[in-house]
PDB file of C-alpha atoms and ligand atoms in Angstrom:
ATOM      1  CA  GLY A   1       3.303 -17.334   2.184  1.00  0.00           C
ATOM      2  CA  LYS A   2       5.351 -15.958   5.212  1.00  0.00           C
ATOM      3  CA  VAL A   3       4.394 -12.216   4.905  1.00  0.00           C
ATOM      4  CA  LYS A   4       0.727 -12.630   4.057  1.00  0.00           C
ATOM      5  CA  LYS A   5       0.397 -14.858   7.310  1.00  0.00           C
ATOM      6  CA  TYR A   6       2.387 -12.283   9.256  1.00  0.00           C
ATOM      7  CA  ILE A   7      -0.248  -9.635   8.069  1.00  0.00           C
ATOM      8  CA  LEU A   8      -3.153 -11.629   8.540  1.00  0.00           C
ATOM      9  CA  ASP A   9      -2.274 -12.962  11.984  1.00  0.00           C
ATOM     10  CA  LYS A  10      -1.404  -9.433  13.076  1.00  0.00           C
ATOM     11  CA  LEU A  11      -4.681  -8.195  11.671  1.00  0.00           C
ATOM     12  CA  ALA A  12      -6.483 -10.961  13.799  1.00  0.00           C
ATOM     13  CA  ASP A  13      -4.432  -9.765  16.861  1.00  0.00           C
ATOM     14  CA  GLU A  14      -4.407  -5.943  16.595  1.00  0.00           C
ATOM     15  CA  LYS A  15      -7.414  -5.236  14.012  1.00  0.00           C
ATOM     16  CA  ARG A  16      -5.636  -2.264  12.350  1.00  0.00           C
ATOM     17  CA  LEU A  17      -2.196  -1.898  10.843  1.00  0.00           C
ATOM     18  CA  HIS A  18      -0.146   0.698   9.215  1.00  0.00           C
ATOM     19  CA  PHE A  19       2.250   0.461   6.315  1.00  0.00           C
ATOM     20  CA  SER A  20       4.811   2.975   5.406  1.00  0.00           C
ATOM     21  CA  LEU A  21       5.310   3.767   1.614  1.00  0.00           C
ATOM     22  CA  LEU A  22       8.915   4.612   0.874  1.00  0.00           C
ATOM     23  CA  ASP A  23       9.420   6.051  -2.683  1.00  0.00           C
ATOM     24  CA  PRO A  24      13.127   5.289  -3.742  1.00  0.00           C
ATOM     25  CA  TYR A  25      12.803   8.094  -6.062  1.00  0.00           C
ATOM     26  CA  LYS A  26      11.962  10.629  -3.497  1.00  0.00           C
ATOM     27  CA  ILE A  27      14.520   9.454  -0.754  1.00  0.00           C
ATOM     28  CA  LYS A  28      17.674  10.677  -2.010  1.00  0.00           C
ATOM     29  CA  THR A  29      20.346   9.842   0.584  1.00  0.00           C
ATOM     30  CA  GLU A  30      21.146   6.950   2.924  1.00  0.00           C
ATOM     31  CA  ASN A  31      21.143   9.281   5.957  1.00  0.00           C
ATOM     32  CA  GLU A  32      17.728  10.489   5.229  1.00  0.00           C
ATOM     33  CA  LEU A  33      16.571   7.086   4.612  1.00  0.00           C
ATOM     34  CA  ASN A  34      18.041   5.695   7.818  1.00  0.00           C
ATOM     35  CA  TYR A  35      16.388   8.644   9.802  1.00  0.00           C
ATOM     36  CA  ILE A  36      13.058   8.150   8.435  1.00  0.00           C
ATOM     37  CA  ALA A  37      13.207   4.100   8.596  1.00  0.00           C
ATOM     38  CA  LYS A  38      14.229   4.286  12.260  1.00  0.00           C
ATOM     39  CA  ASN A  39      11.484   6.759  13.379  1.00  0.00           C
ATOM     40  CA  LEU A  40       8.813   4.893  11.505  1.00  0.00           C
ATOM     41  CA  TYR A  41       9.961   1.495  12.878  1.00  0.00           C
ATOM     42  CA  GLU A  42      10.145   2.713  16.582  1.00  0.00           C
ATOM     43  CA  ALA A  43       6.753   4.456  16.153  1.00  0.00           C
ATOM     44  CA  GLY A  44       5.496   0.826  15.415  1.00  0.00           C
ATOM     45  CA  THR A  45       4.716   0.810  11.604  1.00  0.00           C
ATOM     46  CA  ASP A  46       3.978  -2.791  10.617  1.00  0.00           C
ATOM     47  CA  ALA A  47       5.574  -3.230   7.260  1.00  0.00           C
ATOM     48  CA  PHE A  48       7.531  -1.163   4.760  1.00  0.00           C
ATOM     49  CA  LEU A  49       6.004  -0.768   1.226  1.00  0.00           C
ATOM     50  CA  ILE A  50       8.742   0.205  -1.337  1.00  0.00           C
ATOM     51  CA  GLY A  51       7.718   1.531  -4.727  1.00  0.00           C
ATOM     52  CA  GLY A  52       6.739   4.443  -6.876  1.00  0.00           C
ATOM     53  CA  THR A  53       5.017   5.085 -10.493  1.00  0.00           C
ATOM     54  CA  LEU A  54       7.770   7.314 -11.884  1.00  0.00           C
ATOM     55  CA  GLY A  55      11.632   7.325 -11.647  1.00  0.00           C
ATOM     56  CA  VAL A  56      12.205   4.171  -9.668  1.00  0.00           C
ATOM     57  CA  SER A  57      14.884   1.901 -11.081  1.00  0.00           C
ATOM     58  CA  LYS A  58      15.974  -1.493  -9.829  1.00  0.00           C
ATOM     59  CA  GLU A  59      19.179   0.203  -8.359  1.00  0.00           C
ATOM     60  CA  ARG A  60      17.322   2.452  -6.342  1.00  0.00           C
ATOM     61  CA  LEU A  61      14.918  -0.165  -5.292  1.00  0.00           C
ATOM     62  CA  ASP A  62      17.700  -2.486  -4.053  1.00  0.00           C
ATOM     63  CA  PHE A  63      19.430   0.420  -2.429  1.00  0.00           C
ATOM     64  CA  VAL A  64      16.326   1.024  -0.283  1.00  0.00           C
ATOM     65  CA  LEU A  65      15.560  -2.643   0.453  1.00  0.00           C
ATOM     66  CA  SER A  66      19.114  -3.420   1.539  1.00  0.00           C
ATOM     67  CA  SER A  67      19.302  -0.169   3.681  1.00  0.00           C
ATOM     68  CA  LEU A  68      15.989  -1.572   5.541  1.00  0.00           C
ATOM     69  CA  GLU A  69      17.517  -4.936   6.180  1.00  0.00           C
ATOM     70  CA  GLU A  70      18.050  -4.376   9.883  1.00  0.00           C
ATOM     71  CA  TYR A  71      14.272  -3.815  10.678  1.00  0.00           C
ATOM     72  CA  GLU A  72      12.364  -6.850  11.703  1.00  0.00           C
ATOM     73  CA  ILE A  73       9.258  -6.018   9.835  1.00  0.00           C
ATOM     74  CA  PRO A  74       8.335  -7.327   6.127  1.00  0.00           C
ATOM     75  CA  LYS A  75       9.840  -5.005   3.319  1.00  0.00           C
ATOM     76  CA  ILE A  76       7.301  -5.601   0.480  1.00  0.00           C
ATOM     77  CA  ILE A  77       7.587  -4.324  -2.960  1.00  0.00           C
ATOM     78  CA  PHE A  78       4.517  -2.208  -4.147  1.00  0.00           C
ATOM     79  CA  PRO A  79       5.283  -2.519  -8.009  1.00  0.00           C
ATOM     80  CA  SER A  80       4.434   0.080 -10.765  1.00  0.00           C
ATOM     81  CA  ASN A  81       5.900  -2.306 -13.449  1.00  0.00           C
ATOM     82  CA  ILE A  82       7.880  -5.386 -14.060  1.00  0.00           C
ATOM     83  CA  ASN A  83      11.242  -3.621 -13.397  1.00  0.00           C
ATOM     84  CA  LEU A  84      10.610  -3.649  -9.881  1.00  0.00           C
ATOM     85  CA  ILE A  85      11.071  -7.211  -8.588  1.00  0.00           C
ATOM     86  CA  SER A  86      13.791  -7.817  -6.444  1.00  0.00           C
ATOM     87  CA  GLU A  87      14.961 -10.728  -4.449  1.00  0.00           C
ATOM     88  CA  ILE A  88      16.194  -8.648  -1.442  1.00  0.00           C
ATOM     89  CA  ALA A  89      12.387  -7.983  -0.551  1.00  0.00           C
ATOM     90  CA  ASP A  90      10.273 -10.360   1.673  1.00  0.00           C
ATOM     91  CA  ALA A  91       7.297 -10.202  -0.674  1.00  0.00           C
ATOM     92  CA  LEU A  92       5.756  -8.287  -3.471  1.00  0.00           C
ATOM     93  CA  LEU A  93       1.971  -7.123  -3.757  1.00  0.00           C
ATOM     94  CA  PHE A  94       0.985  -8.773  -6.943  1.00  0.00           C
ATOM     95  CA  LEU A  95      -1.219  -5.921  -7.778  1.00  0.00           C
ATOM     96  CA  SER A  96      -4.006  -6.297 -10.577  1.00  0.00           C
ATOM     97  CA  LEU A  97      -5.094  -2.849 -11.339  1.00  0.00           C
ATOM     98  CA  LEU A  98      -8.948  -4.036 -11.669  1.00  0.00           C
ATOM     99  CA  ASN A  99     -10.268  -0.827 -13.118  1.00  0.00           C
ATOM    100  CA  SER A 100      -7.645  -0.453 -15.781  1.00  0.00           C
ATOM    101  CA  ASP A 101      -8.982  -0.123 -19.533  1.00  0.00           C
ATOM    102  CA  ASP A 102      -5.534  -1.729 -20.306  1.00  0.00           C
ATOM    103  CA  ILE A 103      -5.104  -5.474 -20.130  1.00  0.00           C
ATOM    104  CA  TYR A 104      -1.427  -5.265 -19.336  1.00  0.00           C
ATOM    105  CA  TYR A 105      -2.184  -3.641 -15.965  1.00  0.00           C
ATOM    106  CA  ILE A 106      -4.709  -6.358 -15.163  1.00  0.00           C
ATOM    107  CA  ILE A 107      -2.914  -9.364 -16.425  1.00  0.00           C
ATOM    108  CA  GLY A 108      -0.219  -8.651 -19.029  1.00  0.00           C
ATOM    109  CA  ALA A 109       2.569  -7.466 -16.607  1.00  0.00           C
ATOM    110  CA  HIS A 110       1.788 -10.389 -14.255  1.00  0.00           C
ATOM    111  CA  ILE A 111       2.591 -13.128 -16.867  1.00  0.00           C
ATOM    112  CA  VAL A 112       5.835 -11.468 -17.793  1.00  0.00           C
ATOM    113  CA  ALA A 113       6.853 -11.229 -14.128  1.00  0.00           C
ATOM    114  CA  ALA A 114       5.458 -14.513 -12.686  1.00  0.00           C
ATOM    115  CA  PRO A 115       8.276 -16.728 -13.907  1.00  0.00           C
ATOM    116  CA  ILE A 116      10.770 -14.150 -12.551  1.00  0.00           C
ATOM    117  CA  ILE A 117       8.944 -14.174  -9.139  1.00  0.00           C
ATOM    118  CA  LYS A 118       9.018 -17.915  -9.352  1.00  0.00           C
ATOM    119  CA  MET A 119      12.901 -17.992 -10.103  1.00  0.00           C
ATOM    120  CA  LEU A 120      13.731 -15.548  -7.366  1.00  0.00           C
ATOM    121  CA  GLN A 121      11.283 -17.570  -4.933  1.00  0.00           C
ATOM    122  CA  LEU A 122       9.707 -14.100  -3.899  1.00  0.00           C
ATOM    123  CA  GLU A 123       6.362 -14.337  -2.189  1.00  0.00           C
ATOM    124  CA  ALA A 124       3.553 -12.781  -4.291  1.00  0.00           C
ATOM    125  CA  ILE A 125       0.514 -11.469  -2.433  1.00  0.00           C
ATOM    126  CA  PRO A 126      -2.357 -11.264  -4.727  1.00  0.00           C
ATOM    127  CA  THR A 127      -3.982  -7.968  -4.410  1.00  0.00           C
ATOM    128  CA  GLY A 128      -6.946  -6.141  -6.216  1.00  0.00           C
ATOM    129  CA  TYR A 129      -5.787  -2.609  -7.031  1.00  0.00           C
ATOM    130  CA  VAL A 130      -8.843  -0.119  -7.343  1.00  0.00           C
ATOM    131  CA  ILE A 131      -8.101   3.366  -8.048  1.00  0.00           C
ATOM    132  CA  ILE A 132     -10.804   6.062  -6.909  1.00  0.00           C
ATOM    133  CA  GLY A 133     -11.356   9.674  -7.078  1.00  0.00           C
ATOM    134  CA  TYR A 134      -8.306  11.875  -8.061  1.00  0.00           C
ATOM    135  CA  GLY A 135      -6.145   8.757  -9.029  1.00  0.00           C
ATOM    136  CA  GLY A 136      -3.091  10.904  -9.725  1.00  0.00           C
ATOM    137  CA  THR A 137       0.000   9.575 -11.684  1.00  0.00           C
ATOM    138  CA  ALA A 138      -0.930   5.916 -11.080  1.00  0.00           C
ATOM    139  CA  ALA A 139      -4.295   6.359 -12.909  1.00  0.00           C
ATOM    140  CA  HIS A 140      -2.664   8.141 -15.588  1.00  0.00           C
ATOM    141  CA  VAL A 141      -0.120   5.542 -16.250  1.00  0.00           C
ATOM    142  CA  GLY A 142      -2.169   2.586 -15.371  1.00  0.00           C
ATOM    143  CA  ARG A 143      -5.004   3.880 -17.642  1.00  0.00           C
ATOM    144  CA  ALA A 144      -7.721   3.565 -14.713  1.00  0.00           C
ATOM    145  CA  ARG A 145     -11.160   4.405 -15.332  1.00  0.00           C
ATOM    146  CA  VAL A 146     -11.391   6.052 -11.804  1.00  0.00           C
ATOM    147  CA  ILE A 147     -14.265   5.388  -9.637  1.00  0.00           C
ATOM    148  CA  PRO A 148     -15.772   8.711  -8.355  1.00  0.00           C
ATOM    149  CA  TYR A 149     -15.526   9.116  -4.632  1.00  0.00           C
ATOM    150  CA  ASP A 150     -19.078   8.994  -4.133  1.00  0.00           C
ATOM    151  CA  ASN A 151     -19.986   5.753  -6.225  1.00  0.00           C
ATOM    152  CA  PHE A 152     -19.723   3.236  -3.415  1.00  0.00           C
ATOM    153  CA  GLU A 153     -21.768   0.656  -5.239  1.00  0.00           C
ATOM    154  CA  LEU A 154     -19.056   0.521  -7.915  1.00  0.00           C
ATOM    155  CA  ALA A 155     -16.235   0.290  -5.547  1.00  0.00           C
ATOM    156  CA  LEU A 156     -18.284  -2.290  -3.722  1.00  0.00           C
ATOM    157  CA  ALA A 157     -18.612  -4.306  -6.995  1.00  0.00           C
ATOM    158  CA  TYR A 158     -14.871  -4.376  -7.557  1.00  0.00           C
ATOM    159  CA  THR A 159     -14.081  -5.202  -4.035  1.00  0.00           C
ATOM    160  CA  LEU A 160     -16.625  -8.159  -4.231  1.00  0.00           C
ATOM    161  CA  ALA A 161     -15.059  -9.363  -7.657  1.00  0.00           C
ATOM    162  CA  ALA A 162     -11.702  -9.297  -6.027  1.00  0.00           C
ATOM    163  CA  GLU A 163     -12.959 -11.445  -2.941  1.00  0.00           C
ATOM    164  CA  TYR A 164     -14.606 -13.923  -5.482  1.00  0.00           C
ATOM    165  CA  LEU A 165     -11.324 -13.983  -7.419  1.00  0.00           C
ATOM    166  CA  GLY A 166      -9.694 -15.347  -4.488  1.00  0.00           C
ATOM    167  CA  MET A 167      -7.353 -12.235  -3.998  1.00  0.00           C
ATOM    168  CA  SER A 168      -5.923 -11.872  -0.436  1.00  0.00           C
ATOM    169  CA  PHE A 169      -6.459  -8.142  -0.046  1.00  0.00           C
ATOM    170  CA  VAL A 170      -8.134  -5.147  -1.880  1.00  0.00           C
ATOM    171  CA  TYR A 171      -6.134  -1.911  -1.990  1.00  0.00           C
ATOM    172  CA  LEU A 172      -8.430   1.157  -2.215  1.00  0.00           C
ATOM    173  CA  GLU A 173      -6.151   3.989  -3.705  1.00  0.00           C
ATOM    174  CA  ALA A 174      -7.092   7.535  -4.101  1.00  0.00           C
ATOM    175  CA  GLY A 175      -3.634   8.218  -5.858  1.00  0.00           C
ATOM    176  CA  SER A 176      -0.476   9.313  -4.176  1.00  0.00           C
ATOM    177  CA  GLY A 177      -0.580  13.008  -3.017  1.00  0.00           C
ATOM    178  CA  ALA A 178      -4.701  12.970  -3.476  1.00  0.00           C
ATOM    179  CA  PRO A 179      -6.125  16.251  -2.252  1.00  0.00           C
ATOM    180  CA  GLU A 180      -8.998  14.034  -0.841  1.00  0.00           C
ATOM    181  CA  PRO A 181      -8.606  10.362   0.460  1.00  0.00           C
ATOM    182  CA  VAL A 182     -11.016   7.634  -0.144  1.00  0.00           C
ATOM    183  CA  ARG A 183     -13.916   8.545   1.874  1.00  0.00           C
ATOM    184  CA  PRO A 184     -14.613   6.766   5.330  1.00  0.00           C
ATOM    185  CA  GLU A 185     -18.485   6.408   4.162  1.00  0.00           C
ATOM    186  CA  MET A 186     -17.206   4.248   1.150  1.00  0.00           C
ATOM    187  CA  ILE A 187     -15.172   2.125   3.436  1.00  0.00           C
ATOM    188  CA  SER A 188     -17.945   1.401   5.809  1.00  0.00           C
ATOM    189  CA  PHE A 189     -20.476   0.617   3.139  1.00  0.00           C
ATOM    190  CA  ILE A 190     -18.012  -1.929   1.492  1.00  0.00           C
ATOM    191  CA  LYS A 191     -17.013  -3.288   4.939  1.00  0.00           C
ATOM    192  CA  LYS A 192     -20.592  -4.005   5.792  1.00  0.00           C
ATOM    193  CA  ILE A 193     -20.880  -6.513   2.828  1.00  0.00           C
ATOM    194  CA  THR A 194     -17.303  -7.827   2.245  1.00  0.00           C
ATOM    195  CA  ASN A 195     -14.825  -9.940   4.169  1.00  0.00           C
ATOM    196  CA  ILE A 196     -11.698  -9.307   2.204  1.00  0.00           C
ATOM    197  CA  PRO A 197      -9.278  -7.123   4.198  1.00  0.00           C
ATOM    198  CA  LEU A 198      -8.921  -3.584   2.747  1.00  0.00           C
ATOM    199  CA  ILE A 199      -5.544  -1.585   2.470  1.00  0.00           C
ATOM    200  CA  VAL A 200      -6.410   2.114   1.900  1.00  0.00           C
ATOM    201  CA  GLY A 201      -4.163   4.866   0.797  1.00  0.00           C
ATOM    202  CA  GLY A 202      -3.585   7.947  -1.233  1.00  0.00           C
ATOM    203  CA  GLY A 203      -3.808  11.389   0.267  1.00  0.00           C
ATOM    204  CA  ILE A 204      -3.804  10.404   4.015  1.00  0.00           C
ATOM    205  CA  LYS A 205      -2.290  13.428   5.603  1.00  0.00           C
ATOM    206  CA  GLY A 206      -4.007  13.768   9.089  1.00  0.00           C
ATOM    207  CA  VAL A 207      -4.392  11.815  12.366  1.00  0.00           C
ATOM    208  CA  ASP A 208      -8.325  12.637  12.094  1.00  0.00           C
ATOM    209  CA  ILE A 209      -8.759  11.203   8.692  1.00  0.00           C
ATOM    210  CA  ALA A 210      -6.616   8.115   9.507  1.00  0.00           C
ATOM    211  CA  ARG A 211      -8.813   7.612  12.521  1.00  0.00           C
ATOM    212  CA  ARG A 212     -12.010   7.982  10.721  1.00  0.00           C
ATOM    213  CA  LEU A 213     -10.869   5.332   7.952  1.00  0.00           C
ATOM    214  CA  THR A 214      -9.849   2.868  10.493  1.00  0.00           C
ATOM    215  CA  GLU A 215     -13.104   3.396  12.445  1.00  0.00           C
ATOM    216  CA  ALA A 216     -14.987   2.952   9.116  1.00  0.00           C
ATOM    217  CA  GLY A 217     -13.241  -0.460   8.747  1.00  0.00           C
ATOM    218  CA  ALA A 218     -10.003  -0.055   6.802  1.00  0.00           C
ATOM    219  CA  ASP A 219      -7.792  -2.672   8.073  1.00  0.00           C
ATOM    220  CA  ILE A 220      -4.379  -1.312   6.749  1.00  0.00           C
ATOM    221  CA  ILE A 221      -3.619   2.271   6.138  1.00  0.00           C
ATOM    222  CA  VAL A 222      -0.899   3.400   4.080  1.00  0.00           C
ATOM    223  CA  THR A 223       0.747   6.675   4.227  1.00  0.00           C
ATOM    224  CA  GLY A 224       3.688   7.821   1.785  1.00  0.00           C
ATOM    225  CA  ASN A 225       3.901  11.756   1.163  1.00  0.00           C
ATOM    226  CA  ILE A 226       3.288  12.564   4.732  1.00  0.00           C
ATOM    227  CA  ILE A 227       6.475  10.512   5.578  1.00  0.00           C
ATOM    228  CA  GLU A 228       8.728  13.001   3.441  1.00  0.00           C
ATOM    229  CA  ASN A 229       6.779  16.003   4.159  1.00  0.00           C
ATOM    230  CA  ASP A 230       6.048  15.822   7.998  1.00  0.00           C
ATOM    231  CA  LEU A 231       7.398  12.890   9.654  1.00  0.00           C
ATOM    232  CA  GLU A 232       6.045  13.925  13.095  1.00  0.00           C
ATOM    233  CA  ARG A 233       2.459  13.797  11.672  1.00  0.00           C
ATOM    234  CA  ALA A 234       3.147  10.342  10.112  1.00  0.00           C
ATOM    235  CA  ILE A 235       4.376   9.167  13.453  1.00  0.00           C
ATOM    236  CA  LYS A 236       1.133  10.551  15.165  1.00  0.00           C
ATOM    237  CA  ILE A 237      -0.878   8.425  12.698  1.00  0.00           C
ATOM    238  CA  ILE A 238       1.028   5.242  13.379  1.00  0.00           C
ATOM    239  CA  ARG A 239       0.923   5.727  17.280  1.00  0.00           C
ATOM    240  CA  GLY A 240      -2.736   6.333  16.955  1.00  0.00           C
ATOM    241  CA  ILE A 241      -3.399   3.366  15.064  1.00  0.00           C
ATOM    242  CA  LYS A 242      -1.096   1.067  17.281  1.00  0.00           C
ATOM    243  CA  ASN A 243      -2.600   2.415  20.430  1.00  0.00           C
ATOM    244  CA  ASN A 244      -6.284   2.458  19.283  1.00  0.00           C
ATOM    245  CA  TRP A 245      -6.293   6.252  19.269  1.00  0.00           C
TER     246      TRP A 245
HETATM  247  C1  1GP B 301       0.199   6.073  -2.948  1.00  0.00           C
HETATM  248  O1  1GP B 301      -1.563   5.140  -1.493  1.00  0.00           O
HETATM  249  C2  1GP B 301      -0.116   5.484  -1.473  1.00  0.00           C
HETATM  250  O2  1GP B 301       0.010   4.794  -3.664  1.00  0.00           O
HETATM  251  C3  1GP B 301       0.090   6.447  -0.420  1.00  0.00           C
HETATM  252  O3  1GP B 301      -0.328   7.811  -0.996  1.00  0.00           O
HETATM  253  O4  1GP B 301       1.640   9.239  -0.938  1.00  0.00           O
HETATM  254  O5  1GP B 301      -0.771  10.284  -0.769  1.00  0.00           O
HETATM  255  O6  1GP B 301       0.145   9.006   1.235  1.00  0.00           O
HETATM  256  P1  1GP B 301       0.304   9.285  -0.292  1.00  0.00           P
END
């Protein structure tokens, strides 16, 4: 687990990390990708996550992964389904959508993917994926029974279950483009009781909310849309996280 070790060592050193989510469906040209990637890397993002729920083919995934080769941070696949597996990546978040009503998203895709992952010798990082509030396309496709924004007890129960199942991380997801991200109060509530590192994403568009989430205990902040919509703001968020605001 080279990438998992990189993340855990970096968390031990720096406390808070930032991952940049790049959606191969939304980034159209190589020039655009190079410009975005260079800026994110120079601002200090800690890893690239590559994935999306709709419209991502293996070809697009490979195009993005190979274009990112020169950057010395991990390129981690953020898969929505079994088509998003590639040997060019450094690792893959092996996501189990814990609050899905469909067994396929909890363990079904995983048994199809596992032998391929083994064959490619790709690092799989066991991650509990929990969808909260808005949910968006990921919740719709993944048939998630979303956790209300204010049901902290329920989110805690999923997080604890993931920890007891031996997962490495829990990803608390409000859905890409969520009008409201996961609430900082939910993060601090969970953080008081659990030890598992928390990845938090979905609808994080501003420096202030990113700061409040990290101060509440989010270990890793993921931003996606804001990178494509307002790169300057994304850079401010990264610099804030890296320089402790
Ligand atoms: C979505 O958590 C990520 O899976 C990022 O969401 O695109 O809203 O930043 P945004």
